Amino acid sequence: MIIVPENQIAGLITPADCLVAVEGVFASMAKKSAYNFPVIREAIGHADALYGFKSGFDRDSLALGLKSGGFWPNNVEKGLANHQSTVFLFDADNGRCRAVVGGNLLTALRTAAASAVSIKYLARKDAKVLGMIGAGHQSTYQLRAAVEQRPFEKVLAWNLHPEMLSRLEEVARELELPFETVDLDRLGAEADVIISITSSFAPILKASQVRPGTHLACMGTDTKGKQEMDPELIAAATVFTDEVAQAVTIGECQHAIDKGLISKGDIVEIGAVITGRHKGRSSPEEITLFDGTGVGLQDLAVASAAVELALSKGTAIEVDF
Ligand code: NAD
């Protein structure tokens, strides 16, 4: 069995590697070669923790396994990250555990890779201004992955807690991109691409604030009740997602579905665009919106890539099991 500990991941896998892995598995999902198993998430009644599994199988790559983990709100006091996850990969030919991989950084990288895939396929080619809503842990990974997809000239950012925006500003400076904190009216009026990555439970951005031709990557809503976008904005956009089943239950689409503004059939899986079955953006004026809910197959894809990289670089720890 191979072990790739959390502390190896940063030196092993790049955002570009993760983009390739996530794009590949979205394509496998569209071809019905890969599927996610039902998600388990439970309040365990200890340490205020939420714990669960995301799992699946990709018949193309033979990635089989699960990401196990959750949210321990009191971890910060112990000097640990609140979100903890570990990926377990199994040999699809014999069921033996093939690898255990630290999943904390990989979760941020695979989430950023998903929105980057959506920008790659759906944003206008001439997109110049990137709008960021949210400035928490995930936001800097989102920014770094997004700038690989278009030659952005400027970053505009908004966050409910403005004091958190300095971390995004630092990354923008490192990327040599002008950075401005703005209100939502200006962000919507000027941004060509908008990424939202917050833990909001109420709409942040309204349909009237978004101009034609914008691409939105909505990445924060991954649980029932969470919400970042006005349902009218979902209704006005052409909507894409990683997986329709999750979009309508725990994703941004849940609210527009509940209000009867859209139906399941209006939502396109991004894999269909990657494989060429759907043309993606149909005009420069269209608003495209990606509802990135986060699927287990993304975790398996990036963890498998990390294992291959660890093996090729000779850093994998191998144990008898
Ligand atoms: P974090 O706790 O580090 O940051 C939270 C962010 O949300 C901050 O910008 C904060 O200012 C903002 N925020 C908090 N309460 C808000 C409110 N009521 N209204 C508006 N903004 C509010 O969290 P993070 O690790 O950066 O994660 C952000 C979100 O992304 C979470 O909801 C998390 O569950 C989600 N997430 C999604 C995926 C996916 O695959 N889609 C993966 C990982 C995390």
Coordinates of N, CA, C and O and ligand atoms in Angstrom, one line a residue, residues 83 107 110-111 134-139 159-161 164 197-201 204 219-220 222 226 292-294, ligand 1:
H83 N -11.3 21.7 8.6 CA -11.7 20.7 7.6 C -10.6 19.7 7.5 O -9.4 20.0 7.3
T107 N -8.3 18.9 -1.6 CA -9.7 19.4 -1.7 C -9.7 20.8 -2.2 O -10.5 21.1 -3.1
R110 N -8.7 20.6 -6.0 CA -9.6 20.0 -6.9 C -10.9 20.9 -7.1 O -11.5 21.0 -8.1
T111 N -11.2 21.7 -6.0 CA -12.3 22.7 -6.1 C -11.9 23.8 -7.0 O -12.7 24.2 -7.9
G134 N -15.8 36.4 -1.9 CA -15.3 35.5 -0.9 C -13.8 35.6 -0.7 O -13.1 35.8 -1.7
A135 N -13.3 35.5 0.5 CA -11.9 35.7 0.8 C -11.4 34.7 1.9 O -10.5 35.0 2.6
G136 N -12.1 33.6 1.9 CA -11.7 32.6 2.9 C -10.6 31.7 2.4 O -9.9 32.0 1.5
H137 N -10.4 30.5 3.1 CA -9.3 29.6 2.8 C -9.3 29.2 1.3 O -8.2 29.1 0.7
Q138 N -10.4 28.9 0.8 CA -10.5 28.4 -0.6 C -10.1 29.5 -1.7 O -9.7 29.1 -2.8
S139 N -10.4 30.7 -1.3 CA -10.4 31.8 -2.3 C -9.1 31.9 -3.1 O -9.0 32.2 -4.3
N159 N -16.0 40.9 -0.2 CA -16.2 39.9 0.9 C -17.1 40.5 2.0 O -16.9 41.7 2.3
L160 N -17.9 39.7 2.5 CA -18.8 40.2 3.6 C -17.9 40.8 4.8 O -18.3 41.7 5.4
H161 N -16.8 40.1 5.0 CA -15.9 40.5 6.0 C -14.6 41.1 5.4 O -13.7 40.4 5.0
M164 N -10.8 40.3 5.6 CA -10.2 39.1 5.1 C -9.6 39.2 3.7 O -8.9 38.4 3.2
I197 N -17.1 32.0 -3.6 CA -16.6 30.9 -2.8 C -16.8 31.4 -1.3 O -15.8 31.7 -0.7
T198 N -18.0 31.4 -0.9 CA -18.3 31.8 0.5 C -19.2 30.7 1.2 O -19.6 29.8 0.5
S199 N -19.4 30.9 2.5 CA -20.3 30.0 3.2 C -21.6 30.7 3.5 O -22.3 30.5 4.5
S200 N -22.1 31.4 2.5 CA -23.4 32.2 2.7 C -24.6 31.3 2.6 O -24.6 30.3 1.9
F201 N -25.6 31.7 3.4 CA -26.9 31.0 3.4 C -28.0 31.9 2.8 O -29.2 31.7 3.0
I204 N -26.2 36.6 -2.5 CA -25.3 37.7 -2.4 C -25.4 38.6 -3.7 O -25.6 39.8 -3.6
M219 N -19.1 28.4 -6.4 CA -18.3 27.2 -5.8 C -18.6 27.1 -4.3 O -18.3 26.0 -3.7
G220 N -19.3 28.0 -3.7 CA -19.5 27.9 -2.2 C -20.6 27.0 -1.8 O -20.5 26.4 -0.7
D222 N -22.5 24.0 -1.2 CA -22.3 22.5 -1.3 C -23.1 21.8 -0.3 O -22.8 20.6 0.1
K226 N -27.4 26.4 1.8 CA -26.5 27.4 1.4 C -26.9 28.1 0.1 O -27.6 27.5 -0.7
G292 N -20.7 24.5 -9.1 CA -19.7 23.5 -8.7 C -20.0 23.0 -7.3 O -19.7 23.7 -6.3
T293 N -20.5 21.8 -7.2 CA -21.0 21.3 -6.0 C -19.9 20.4 -5.3 O -20.0 20.2 -4.1
G294 N -19.0 19.9 -6.1 CA -17.9 19.1 -5.5 C -18.3 17.7 -5.4 O -19.1 17.3 -4.5
Ligands
NAD1 P1 -13.8 29.9 5.1 O1 -14.5 29.7 6.4 O2 -12.3 30.0 5.1 O3 -14.3 31.3 4.5 C1 -15.7 31.6 4.4 C2 -15.9 32.7 3.5 O4 -17.4 32.9 3.4 C3 -15.3 34.0 3.9 O5 -15.0 34.7 2.7 C4 -16.4 34.7 4.7 O6 -16.2 36.1 4.7 C5 -17.6 34.3 3.9 N1 -18.9 34.3 4.6 C6 -19.1 33.7 5.9 N2 -20.4 33.9 6.2 C7 -21.0 34.6 5.2 C8 -22.3 35.0 5.0 N3 -23.2 34.8 5.8 N4 -22.5 35.7 3.8 C9 -21.5 35.9 2.9 N5 -20.3 35.5 3.1 C10 -20.0 34.8 4.2 O7 -14.3 28.8 4.1 P2 -13.6 28.2 2.8 O8 -12.8 27.0 3.2 O9 -13.0 29.3 2.0 O10 -14.9 27.6 2.0 C11 -15.8 28.5 1.5 C12 -17.1 27.8 1.0 O11 -16.7 26.8 0.0 C13 -17.7 26.9 2.1 O12 -19.1 27.1 2.0 C14 -17.3 25.5 1.8 O13 -18.2 24.5 2.3 C15 -17.3 25.6 0.3 N6 -16.6 24.5 -0.4 C16 -17.1 24.1 -1.6 C17 -16.4 23.1 -2.3 C18 -17.0 22.6 -3.6 O14 -16.5 21.6 -4.1 N7 -18.0 23.2 -4.1 C19 -15.2 22.6 -1.8 C20 -14.7 23.1 -0.6 C21 -15.4 24.1 0.1

